[in-house]
XYZ file of C-alpha atoms in Angstrom:
697
model
C -0.327 -0.254 -0.117
C 3.023 2.652 0.652
C 5.422 1.648 -2.341
C 1.586 2.320 -4.220
C 0.867 5.148 -2.629
C 3.879 6.823 -3.872
C 4.202 5.675 -7.390
C 0.961 7.184 -7.898
C 2.204 10.105 -6.717
C 5.376 10.247 -9.016
C 3.269 9.609 -11.715
C 0.749 12.585 -11.232
C 3.882 14.871 -10.993
C 4.922 13.566 -14.661
C 1.307 13.653 -15.549
C 1.064 17.144 -14.243
C 4.023 18.744 -15.799
C 2.765 17.648 -19.651
C -0.734 19.270 -18.970
C 1.312 22.676 -18.347
C 3.242 22.351 -21.406
C 0.324 21.813 -23.453
C -2.892 23.595 -21.876
C -3.757 27.245 -22.586
C -3.965 30.230 -20.102
C -7.573 31.117 -19.307
C -8.391 34.106 -17.075
C -12.192 32.771 -15.961
C -12.200 32.038 -11.395
C -8.504 32.693 -11.561
C -8.352 34.940 -8.600
C -10.629 32.312 -6.893
C -8.260 29.677 -7.949
C -5.143 31.656 -6.750
C -6.854 32.364 -3.496
C -6.777 28.589 -3.084
C -3.709 27.567 -3.377
C -2.248 30.764 -1.205
C -4.521 29.083 1.172
C -2.902 25.949 0.840
C 0.416 27.244 1.016
C -0.347 28.736 4.218
C -1.978 25.309 5.802
C 0.648 23.315 4.514
C 2.948 24.502 7.223
C 0.817 23.282 9.698
C -0.911 20.062 8.255
C 1.064 19.539 5.293
C -1.273 15.950 4.456
C -4.183 17.788 4.631
C -2.435 20.634 2.536
C -1.669 17.665 -0.059
C -5.337 16.549 0.133
C -6.071 20.029 -0.984
C -4.024 20.432 -3.597
C -4.721 17.180 -5.363
C -8.100 18.160 -5.410
C -7.667 21.897 -6.968
C -5.249 19.847 -10.314
C -8.169 19.406 -12.586
C -8.886 23.365 -12.684
C -5.318 23.605 -13.816
C -5.798 23.206 -17.390
C -7.666 26.824 -17.554
C -4.756 28.135 -15.306
C -2.319 30.844 -16.332
C 1.430 29.627 -16.585
C 1.729 32.053 -13.074
C -0.673 29.629 -11.231
C 0.260 26.809 -12.839
C 4.131 27.152 -11.821
C 2.904 27.959 -7.983
C 0.770 24.733 -7.517
C 4.000 22.865 -8.389
C 5.741 25.260 -6.172
C 3.459 24.305 -3.387
C 3.169 20.572 -4.345
C 7.146 20.965 -4.051
C 7.058 22.012 -0.191
C 3.992 19.798 0.858
C 6.126 16.752 -0.563
C 8.898 17.902 1.945
C 7.233 18.787 4.594
C 5.546 14.810 4.917
C 9.029 13.918 4.229
C 8.784 13.070 0.263
C 11.756 14.023 -0.528
C 12.410 12.800 -4.084
C 9.320 13.834 -4.921
C 9.527 17.303 -3.714
C 13.041 17.622 -5.614
C 11.594 16.301 -8.716
C 8.880 19.112 -8.226
C 11.163 21.612 -7.365
C 12.913 21.042 -10.703
C 9.615 20.940 -12.663
C 9.669 24.568 -11.450
C 12.751 26.000 -12.824
C 12.429 24.001 -16.419
C 8.833 25.452 -16.209
C 10.344 29.207 -15.309
C 13.453 28.787 -17.828
C 11.116 27.915 -21.132
C 8.844 30.877 -20.230
C 12.019 33.019 -19.093
C 10.113 34.251 -15.695
C 12.557 35.152 -13.290
C 9.663 34.864 -10.560
C 8.971 31.441 -11.230
C 12.817 30.406 -11.638
C 13.601 32.202 -8.153
C 10.385 30.318 -6.442
C 11.783 27.042 -7.744
C 15.326 27.808 -6.708
C 13.765 28.098 -3.275
C 11.688 25.044 -3.044
C 14.766 22.995 -4.474
C 16.667 24.827 -1.491
C 14.375 23.782 1.090
C 14.859 19.973 -0.289
C 18.366 20.225 0.223
C 18.207 21.522 3.796
C 15.418 18.070 4.786
C 18.348 15.806 2.614
C 20.914 17.560 4.841
C 23.190 18.413 1.884
C 24.075 22.127 3.692
C 26.516 23.869 1.620
C 24.581 22.968 -1.436
C 21.295 24.353 0.005
C 23.624 27.761 0.796
C 24.457 27.851 -2.308
C 21.164 27.477 -4.188
C 20.053 30.155 -1.554
C 22.163 32.709 -2.828
C 21.656 32.487 -5.943
C 17.687 32.321 -5.737
C 17.905 35.446 -3.451
C 20.192 37.749 -5.955
C 17.450 36.333 -8.972
C 14.691 37.286 -6.955
C 16.113 40.746 -6.385
C 16.013 41.341 -9.891
C 11.989 40.928 -9.803
C 9.218 43.289 -8.740
C 7.681 40.300 -6.438
C 7.851 41.906 -2.903
C 7.108 38.482 -0.876
C 9.566 36.684 -3.343
C 11.942 39.369 -2.311
C 11.416 39.110 1.660
C 11.544 34.936 1.264
C 14.912 34.692 -0.598
C 16.185 37.314 1.238
C 15.460 35.473 5.042
C 16.498 32.092 3.290
C 19.730 34.178 2.676
C 19.962 35.630 5.773
C 19.322 32.247 8.125
C 22.274 30.388 5.183
C 24.972 33.280 6.207
C 23.818 32.543 10.361
C 23.990 28.670 9.798
C 27.449 29.409 8.484
C 28.532 31.538 11.176
C 28.797 35.030 9.512
C 26.220 36.431 11.847
C 27.083 40.340 10.888
C 26.064 38.818 7.116
C 23.030 37.400 8.545
C 22.048 40.350 10.736
C 22.220 42.874 7.353
C 20.278 39.988 5.199
C 16.616 39.801 7.795
C 16.774 43.346 8.642
C 16.797 43.841 5.064
C 14.070 41.309 4.958
C 11.822 43.347 7.556
C 12.503 46.595 5.754
C 11.293 45.082 1.708
C 8.044 43.491 4.477
C 7.026 46.870 6.385
C 4.367 48.093 4.519
C 2.966 49.975 2.484
C 4.841 47.535 -0.358
C 4.970 44.386 2.052
C 2.214 42.807 3.191
C 1.168 41.008 6.641
C 2.400 37.248 6.300
C 6.326 38.529 4.700
C 6.575 41.100 7.246
C 6.245 38.166 10.514
C 7.929 35.612 8.750
C 10.959 38.669 8.647
C 10.236 39.896 12.601
C 10.428 35.464 13.231
C 13.314 35.547 11.864
C 15.095 38.183 13.068
C 13.994 37.249 16.578
C 15.862 34.307 16.215
C 18.831 35.786 14.739
C 19.137 38.537 17.885
C 18.539 35.486 20.278
C 21.314 33.174 18.750
C 23.551 36.358 18.656
C 23.190 36.823 22.120
C 21.366 39.937 21.998
C 18.744 39.683 24.150
C 17.215 43.565 24.219
C 17.014 43.647 20.501
C 15.411 39.586 20.652
C 12.671 41.347 23.204
C 12.020 44.125 20.856
C 11.973 42.905 18.075
C 9.781 39.725 19.636
C 7.299 42.509 20.814
C 6.608 43.862 17.172
C 6.523 40.110 15.972
C 4.015 39.184 18.755
C 1.452 41.991 17.842
C 1.937 41.718 13.945
C 0.489 37.532 14.631
C -2.278 38.987 16.565
C -3.612 40.467 13.958
C -3.558 37.375 11.487
C -5.608 35.849 13.819
C -3.911 32.519 12.385
C -3.309 29.920 15.603
C -0.675 28.311 13.425
C 1.843 31.449 13.047
C 0.755 32.369 16.454
C 2.135 28.906 17.555
C 5.206 29.241 15.183
C 5.329 33.013 17.333
C 5.025 31.287 20.943
C 8.214 28.829 20.150
C 10.304 31.970 19.086
C 9.457 33.355 22.703
C 10.510 30.168 24.055
C 13.745 30.181 22.089
C 14.323 33.581 23.656
C 13.006 32.746 27.366
C 15.323 29.799 28.053
C 18.601 31.682 26.171
C 17.499 34.385 28.514
C 17.124 32.520 31.556
C 13.746 32.711 32.365
C 12.814 28.443 32.447
C 9.131 29.731 33.791
C 8.419 31.963 31.482
C 9.711 29.159 28.537
C 7.479 26.267 29.992
C 4.585 28.760 30.106
C 5.213 29.395 26.432
C 5.696 25.805 25.044
C 2.503 24.561 26.998
C 0.658 27.302 25.043
C 1.655 26.570 21.840
C 1.541 22.781 22.418
C -1.930 23.512 23.113
C -2.235 25.404 19.675
C -0.448 22.915 17.646
C -2.220 20.200 18.888
C -6.039 21.983 18.352
C -4.384 22.757 14.684
C -2.876 18.605 14.052
C 0.016 20.768 12.851
C 2.218 17.361 13.801
C 5.392 18.521 12.755
C 5.214 21.511 15.252
C 3.823 19.395 17.973
C 7.137 17.357 17.678
C 9.443 20.392 18.084
C 7.474 21.294 20.737
C 7.740 18.281 22.586
C 11.461 18.457 22.134
C 11.749 21.638 23.741
C 9.715 20.244 26.635
C 11.977 17.328 26.912
C 14.764 20.141 27.273
C 13.203 22.082 30.187
C 12.612 18.743 32.363
C 16.361 17.735 31.539
C 17.125 21.110 32.729
C 15.450 20.230 35.982
C 16.645 17.114 36.105
C 13.513 15.273 36.215
C 14.758 12.386 34.014
C 11.158 10.647 34.099
C 9.212 13.256 32.737
C 12.012 14.231 30.251
C 12.055 11.074 28.797
C 8.515 11.020 28.451
C 8.740 14.264 26.301
C 11.556 12.747 24.073
C 9.880 9.422 23.324
C 6.154 11.602 22.287
C 8.202 13.332 20.405
C 9.897 10.203 18.731
C 6.793 8.785 17.725
C 5.655 12.172 16.566
C 8.829 12.521 14.291
C 8.216 9.353 13.065
C 5.216 10.155 11.489
C 6.089 13.487 10.029
C 9.682 11.710 9.032
C 11.284 14.976 10.404
C 15.086 13.609 10.813
C 16.303 17.066 13.021
C 13.357 16.591 15.307
C 14.050 12.794 15.638
C 17.947 13.525 16.231
C 17.537 16.427 18.499
C 15.056 14.243 20.781
C 17.321 11.222 20.898
C 20.139 13.268 22.586
C 17.241 14.484 24.838
C 16.289 11.072 25.373
C 20.224 9.638 25.857
C 20.762 12.495 28.041
C 17.831 11.710 30.433
C 18.774 7.331 30.623
C 22.086 8.527 31.346
C 20.444 11.015 34.411
C 18.793 7.903 34.794
C 21.789 5.151 35.481
C 20.768 3.571 31.964
C 24.105 4.484 30.602
C 24.248 1.811 27.813
C 21.288 3.173 26.671
C 22.060 7.193 26.677
C 24.735 6.600 24.819
C 23.122 4.361 22.128
C 20.325 7.141 21.821
C 22.985 9.862 22.224
C 25.143 8.709 19.438
C 22.131 8.291 17.300
C 21.239 11.545 17.234
C 24.642 13.082 16.766
C 24.918 10.988 13.878
C 22.499 13.045 12.252
C 24.378 16.474 13.296
C 27.824 15.105 11.531
C 25.692 14.424 8.275
C 24.546 17.411 8.542
C 28.316 19.099 9.476
C 26.351 21.297 11.695
C 29.084 22.134 14.052
C 27.821 24.515 16.255
C 24.938 22.160 17.277
C 27.401 19.326 17.100
C 29.692 20.985 19.605
C 27.211 22.269 21.980
C 25.752 18.433 21.880
C 29.094 16.919 22.733
C 29.482 19.114 25.477
C 26.261 17.878 27.443
C 27.407 14.699 26.171
C 30.521 14.930 28.007
C 28.853 16.075 30.511
C 26.516 13.949 31.481
C 28.726 10.991 31.250
C 31.000 12.725 33.568
C 28.025 12.871 36.052
C 27.395 9.295 35.902
C 31.096 8.300 36.376
C 32.039 7.422 33.498
C 35.225 9.129 33.172
C 36.556 7.687 29.919
C 33.270 8.125 28.133
C 34.016 11.869 29.374
C 37.253 12.635 28.405
C 36.570 11.017 24.767
C 33.379 13.189 24.493
C 35.479 16.470 25.618
C 38.330 15.700 22.946
C 35.634 15.408 20.172
C 33.920 18.587 21.923
C 37.663 20.297 21.420
C 38.703 19.766 18.322
C 35.286 21.247 16.683
C 36.207 24.086 19.068
C 39.525 25.094 18.082
C 38.354 24.060 14.657
C 35.156 26.758 14.859
C 37.610 29.226 16.672
C 40.335 29.242 13.649
C 37.305 29.492 11.476
C 35.882 32.703 13.273
C 39.755 34.215 13.937
C 40.516 34.145 9.840
C 37.278 35.428 9.236
C 38.167 38.501 11.371
C 41.488 38.975 10.180
C 39.605 38.903 6.584
C 37.057 41.549 7.159
C 40.239 43.539 8.800
C 41.897 43.244 5.929
C 39.450 43.915 3.790
C 38.346 47.455 5.635
C 42.429 48.327 5.399
C 42.833 47.539 1.763
C 39.332 49.577 1.262
C 40.521 52.635 3.407
C 43.851 52.343 1.983
C 42.319 52.098 -2.212
C 40.393 55.613 -0.758
C 43.050 57.525 0.375
C 44.824 56.479 -2.857
C 42.099 57.770 -4.866
C 42.193 61.003 -2.855
C 45.937 61.566 -3.447
C 45.461 61.286 -7.300
C 42.643 63.371 -7.534
C 44.913 66.305 -5.949
C 47.206 65.187 -7.776
C 45.202 65.938 -10.832
C 44.111 69.037 -9.132
C 47.715 69.688 -9.204
C 48.227 69.166 -12.399
C 44.872 71.041 -13.711
C 46.549 74.193 -11.562
C 50.285 73.666 -13.257
C 48.281 74.184 -16.548
C 46.431 77.297 -15.977
C 49.665 78.776 -14.254
C 51.497 78.123 -17.599
C 48.573 79.790 -19.677
C 48.259 82.898 -17.261
C 52.509 83.031 -17.467
C 51.771 83.903 -21.245
C 49.322 86.753 -21.126
C 49.855 88.101 -17.737
C 53.640 88.499 -17.344
C 53.478 90.955 -14.374
C 51.551 88.111 -12.406
C 54.403 85.873 -12.668
C 55.296 86.040 -8.799
C 52.078 85.805 -7.987
C 51.183 82.805 -9.705
C 54.687 81.190 -8.791
C 53.985 82.036 -4.709
C 50.701 80.435 -5.097
C 51.724 77.384 -6.890
C 54.637 77.231 -4.321
C 51.428 77.324 -1.528
C 49.572 74.786 -3.282
C 52.529 72.545 -3.002
C 53.436 72.871 0.244
C 49.821 72.518 1.312
C 49.957 69.206 -0.499
C 53.434 68.308 0.632
C 51.802 68.153 4.534
C 48.563 66.704 3.700
C 50.506 63.660 1.927
C 52.567 63.292 4.951
C 49.382 63.939 7.237
C 48.400 60.409 5.254
C 51.599 58.418 5.518
C 51.199 59.014 9.423
C 47.719 57.837 9.419
C 48.799 55.096 7.321
C 51.514 54.013 9.556
C 48.838 54.073 13.057
C 46.452 51.925 10.905
C 49.249 49.192 10.245
C 50.262 49.713 13.719
C 46.708 49.262 14.764
C 46.105 46.202 12.306
C 49.108 44.085 14.313
C 47.847 44.780 17.801
C 44.620 43.222 16.436
C 46.387 40.263 14.933
C 48.136 39.966 18.525
C 45.874 40.423 20.812
C 42.745 39.245 22.178
C 40.110 41.800 21.841
C 38.223 40.652 24.810
C 40.890 40.055 27.538
C 43.971 41.937 25.974
C 46.137 39.080 26.091
C 47.981 37.345 23.622
C 45.862 35.228 21.322
C 46.553 31.606 19.867
C 48.108 32.870 16.921
C 50.683 35.231 18.470
C 51.562 32.211 20.873
C 51.952 29.536 17.604
C 54.350 32.136 15.588
C 56.222 32.880 18.600
C 57.152 28.555 19.159
C 58.207 28.333 15.674
C 60.738 30.722 16.182
C 61.408 29.519 19.786
C 64.965 27.458 19.612
C 63.941 23.973 22.108
C 67.349 23.193 23.874
C 67.337 20.927 26.985
C 69.323 22.790 29.742
C 72.145 21.005 32.160
C 70.923 23.262 34.824
C 68.133 23.169 37.165
C 66.063 25.815 35.032
C 63.423 24.876 33.013
C 60.614 26.354 30.707
C 56.899 25.369 31.697
C 53.465 25.000 29.751
C 50.426 25.391 31.853
C 46.605 24.939 30.079
C 43.951 26.069 31.812
C 40.141 25.201 31.709
C 37.591 27.081 33.510
C 35.149 24.862 35.246
C 31.066 24.401 34.731
C 31.555 27.497 32.593
C 28.308 26.911 30.798
C 26.375 26.660 33.837
C 27.985 30.350 34.635
C 26.338 31.543 30.748
C 23.319 29.456 31.331
C 22.708 30.613 34.930
C 23.883 34.105 34.830
C 24.084 35.006 30.867
C 27.002 35.348 28.556
C 27.992 39.206 29.845
C 28.434 37.456 33.330
C 30.766 34.664 31.467
C 32.805 37.359 29.992
C 33.105 39.103 32.903
C 34.511 36.301 34.373
C 37.395 35.696 31.653
C 38.482 39.068 32.151
C 38.677 38.414 35.774
C 40.575 35.358 35.380
C 43.010 37.156 32.643
C 43.670 39.670 35.369
C 44.608 37.058 38.081
C 46.827 35.548 35.748
C 48.846 38.615 35.511
C 49.065 38.887 39.557
C 50.470 35.166 39.624
C 52.791 35.452 36.941
C 55.713 37.561 35.470
C 55.917 40.078 32.854
C 58.565 37.398 31.057
C 55.719 35.199 31.400
C 53.397 35.052 27.844
C 49.759 34.464 28.640
C 47.167 33.693 25.943
C 43.767 33.407 25.680
C 43.943 29.845 23.594
C 39.973 29.956 22.993
C 37.016 29.776 24.544
C 36.936 29.629 28.166
C 40.707 28.180 27.896
C 43.793 29.702 28.854
C 47.609 29.040 28.239
C 50.857 30.183 29.945
C 54.468 29.771 28.776
C 56.941 30.426 31.015
C 60.583 30.461 29.825
C 62.752 30.203 32.885
C 62.372 28.818 36.214
C 63.508 26.359 39.009
C 62.589 22.784 38.316
C 61.390 22.491 41.486
C 58.702 25.011 41.394
C 56.808 24.374 38.543
C 53.998 22.507 40.608
C 54.152 25.356 43.038
C 53.534 27.702 40.260
C 50.207 25.564 39.728
C 49.044 25.603 42.629
C 49.780 29.657 43.058
C 47.312 29.550 39.543
C 44.707 27.370 41.255
C 43.939 29.276 44.664
C 44.618 32.521 43.342
C 42.123 32.441 41.355
C 39.198 30.066 43.685
C 40.490 32.527 46.592
C 38.808 35.812 44.335
C 34.993 35.938 43.675
C 33.046 38.132 40.651
C 30.659 40.378 41.868
C 27.681 40.528 38.985
C 24.764 42.561 39.582
C 23.162 41.306 42.661
C 24.964 37.540 42.756
C 28.358 36.677 43.322
C 30.182 33.974 41.632
C 32.649 31.604 42.219
C 34.847 30.543 39.877
C 37.289 27.302 39.844
C 39.711 26.182 37.543
C 41.204 22.765 35.862
C 45.034 23.011 35.045
C 47.750 20.622 32.858
C 51.034 21.615 33.223
C 54.343 19.834 32.098
C 58.098 21.566 32.316
C 59.550 22.399 29.166
C 61.447 20.749 26.710
C 59.983 17.336 27.734
C 62.623 15.147 26.490
C 61.320 11.192 26.478
C 64.333 9.305 25.044
C 66.544 11.380 24.584
C 65.085 13.727 22.011
C 63.008 16.901 22.994
C 59.353 17.123 21.816
C 58.255 19.620 19.417
C 55.475 22.523 21.112
C 52.736 21.411 19.344
C 53.195 17.625 21.365
C 53.869 19.097 23.913
C 51.019 21.393 24.163
C 48.666 17.965 23.360
C 50.135 16.053 26.164
C 49.261 19.169 28.470
C 45.844 19.708 27.411
C 45.599 15.685 28.196
C 46.186 16.307 31.614
C 43.977 18.726 32.253
C 41.519 16.499 30.798
C 42.789 13.932 33.559
C 41.832 16.984 36.037
C 38.624 17.517 34.558
C 37.752 14.012 34.802
C 39.129 13.235 37.795
C 37.057 15.976 40.123
C 38.192 19.710 38.594
C 39.548 22.311 40.805
C 43.052 20.701 40.496
C 45.968 20.628 38.546
C 47.726 17.394 36.655
C 51.564 17.720 35.640
C 53.795 15.381 33.564
C 56.981 15.482 34.961
C 58.508 13.382 33.024
C 58.760 9.944 31.354
C 60.006 6.294 32.439
C 61.023 3.312 31.016
C 60.407 4.586 27.683
C 62.024 2.048 25.624
C 58.978 -0.347 26.600
C 56.545 2.128 24.889
C 56.442 5.145 22.168
C 55.125 8.292 22.069
C 52.479 7.281 19.837
C 50.922 5.572 22.534
C 51.479 7.758 25.490
C 49.352 10.498 23.389
C 46.382 8.204 22.401
C 45.995 7.398 26.355
C 47.927 9.288 29.094
C 46.298 7.760 31.851
C 46.538 4.101 30.674
C 50.795 5.084 30.329
C 50.870 6.835 33.548
C 48.906 3.752 35.245
C 51.217 1.361 33.118
C 54.198 3.047 34.502
C 55.358 5.286 31.659
C 54.726 8.654 32.816
C 55.310 10.629 36.238
C 52.535 12.637 36.661
C 51.809 14.798 39.792
C 48.337 16.004 41.258
C 47.927 19.452 42.421
C 44.671 19.840 44.802
C 42.721 23.343 44.305
C 40.670 22.786 47.817
C 39.354 25.735 49.722
C 41.994 28.652 49.737
C 41.556 29.444 53.529
C 42.680 25.683 54.641
C 45.318 25.564 52.989
C 48.791 24.750 54.200
C 52.356 27.038 53.659
C 53.512 26.584 50.217
C 56.569 25.017 51.801
C 54.878 22.082 53.136
C 53.774 21.134 49.503
C 50.828 19.002 51.430
C 48.784 19.667 48.632
C 51.148 18.675 45.869
C 50.926 14.697 45.431
C 53.292 12.920 42.685
C 52.100 10.039 41.349
C 53.587 6.909 39.903
C 52.909 3.879 38.768
C 55.299 0.573 38.446
C 55.218 -1.078 34.795
C 53.856 -4.294 34.558
C 51.639 -3.950 37.299
C 48.413 -2.687 36.061
């Protein structure tokens, strides 16, 4: 029965394409048919199965319809098929729209077909292809006079930029979409769609004040539509703002209101998304039983609609709830199924957040090895995204510099042309009026002097801009510490030599404990304040000759070029206590902060050959994760290597904890503890050296 239904749908689409190519146009009852197709378009957002039935009823009337109406029918058929999970039929219909528009040389029809194809590509997790199609569709749509089409295409392009992490470009696009959609040129539905997308972007960018202002207008405009479906969409957007800005009670209330509206509509796809969000709220409140209930209901809903994105998120929530209940194997299975979808979509920001929550859940459940593995996966994505953002910022800065440089060159050439024109006029005047020669020469000298001073001033400004560019490429803008690129350039030029005396270098890598909890509880502005406080504490704890680096996110790295070998553990203790002894007063809250640290002397020399600095940092990073996995607020240090002839550096790097337990690595542990109860530094009672003999484990 199911296969027969699919075959019949495909056959109908082919027959319709033939009918569109051969049928004559007719203006009789055209407005009525267009209005009914428009009603189906709105209905398909919420109950696509009913919308499909309505479209199939309208199909016989297309024989006498205009080209535009027939193309719009095919376009809506593609959208409905996509929302029902029938992506192959949806793609076929979208391609037919593009081909039909091309045969008519109608850019409106072609652009609509390209947008329909964009949405199918998204549904198939072909994200890069979808982004390219979205940008091409917007470019074509803006050449037409169809305002709703322009708004839709601009929204889609803005959302594509946001998925790529290019938030400035996304913001410009969505603000432009709102401007286009406003009366008198725009229409109410287009304005609501644009405001909805802009509110979500402000929320994603943590601009909660702007998001709240846009949301207020969105709710006002949605009320005017008297559409339960549109109001449910607006309520879901309000939920996103409430949960991100730390208003859980408002978020729960809004979700329950939205769920009532969606169930009355029979909007199963929206019901699934809302159930996922309800399970997420229960997870945050650690009510795992209700989280499981909502996640399972969401899976049942997504199975009906074939909504793979909702299914993936529901599995992540279900896995996290199972892990919280102690059902570790079931939880891991569900979590990995959800992660697989994110990986296929190449959705790096969401994948990073999911892996971080995965590691925290496993850590709470006592699966330290699984937690470390999840943290390493998250760290790799974090480094990739950090590097991508840094390169984007550098490109934008370089582009701005080049633009200013070209503008200065244009202005200078313009002045030079003016000078040449003045000289020509002077020659003519010299030939006609000899007695004005002295005055003209004096005037020319004055103009040349002024231009010379202008050129000197321009060159001075250029030098200042070059210095600013160099500083911005070296320092982290939030903390004013060195950035990762500067440290990498420094280490590449550093000559590594093992010293015979008792003086060594040292590397310290630290990560803020429970930093996500700080952001979720107090907001991202509080998180930024915490990072600034830690940067200041590191400046106090270390010397001016030591290099302190914002390594990325909530991580810091310090390189100490020369310290006594026996003082490495003491510096780790000083860092731990210096930070934990301080608290940050933010608004009406007092925030206490701890860090976990990985460290080692530098260079590290296993088997007589110094390690490259990259491998030394990687080893310190692994020690940091051991500190995280074994309780946080402590430091794990790699002192050296034993029995190195029985192992290899590759084996140690693959699993540092196993290498330590096998007796190949000498670790020391510095405990953080309560700063008011710490013993004097000379006693070293909170520093533990841990060795395991080879062959005992």
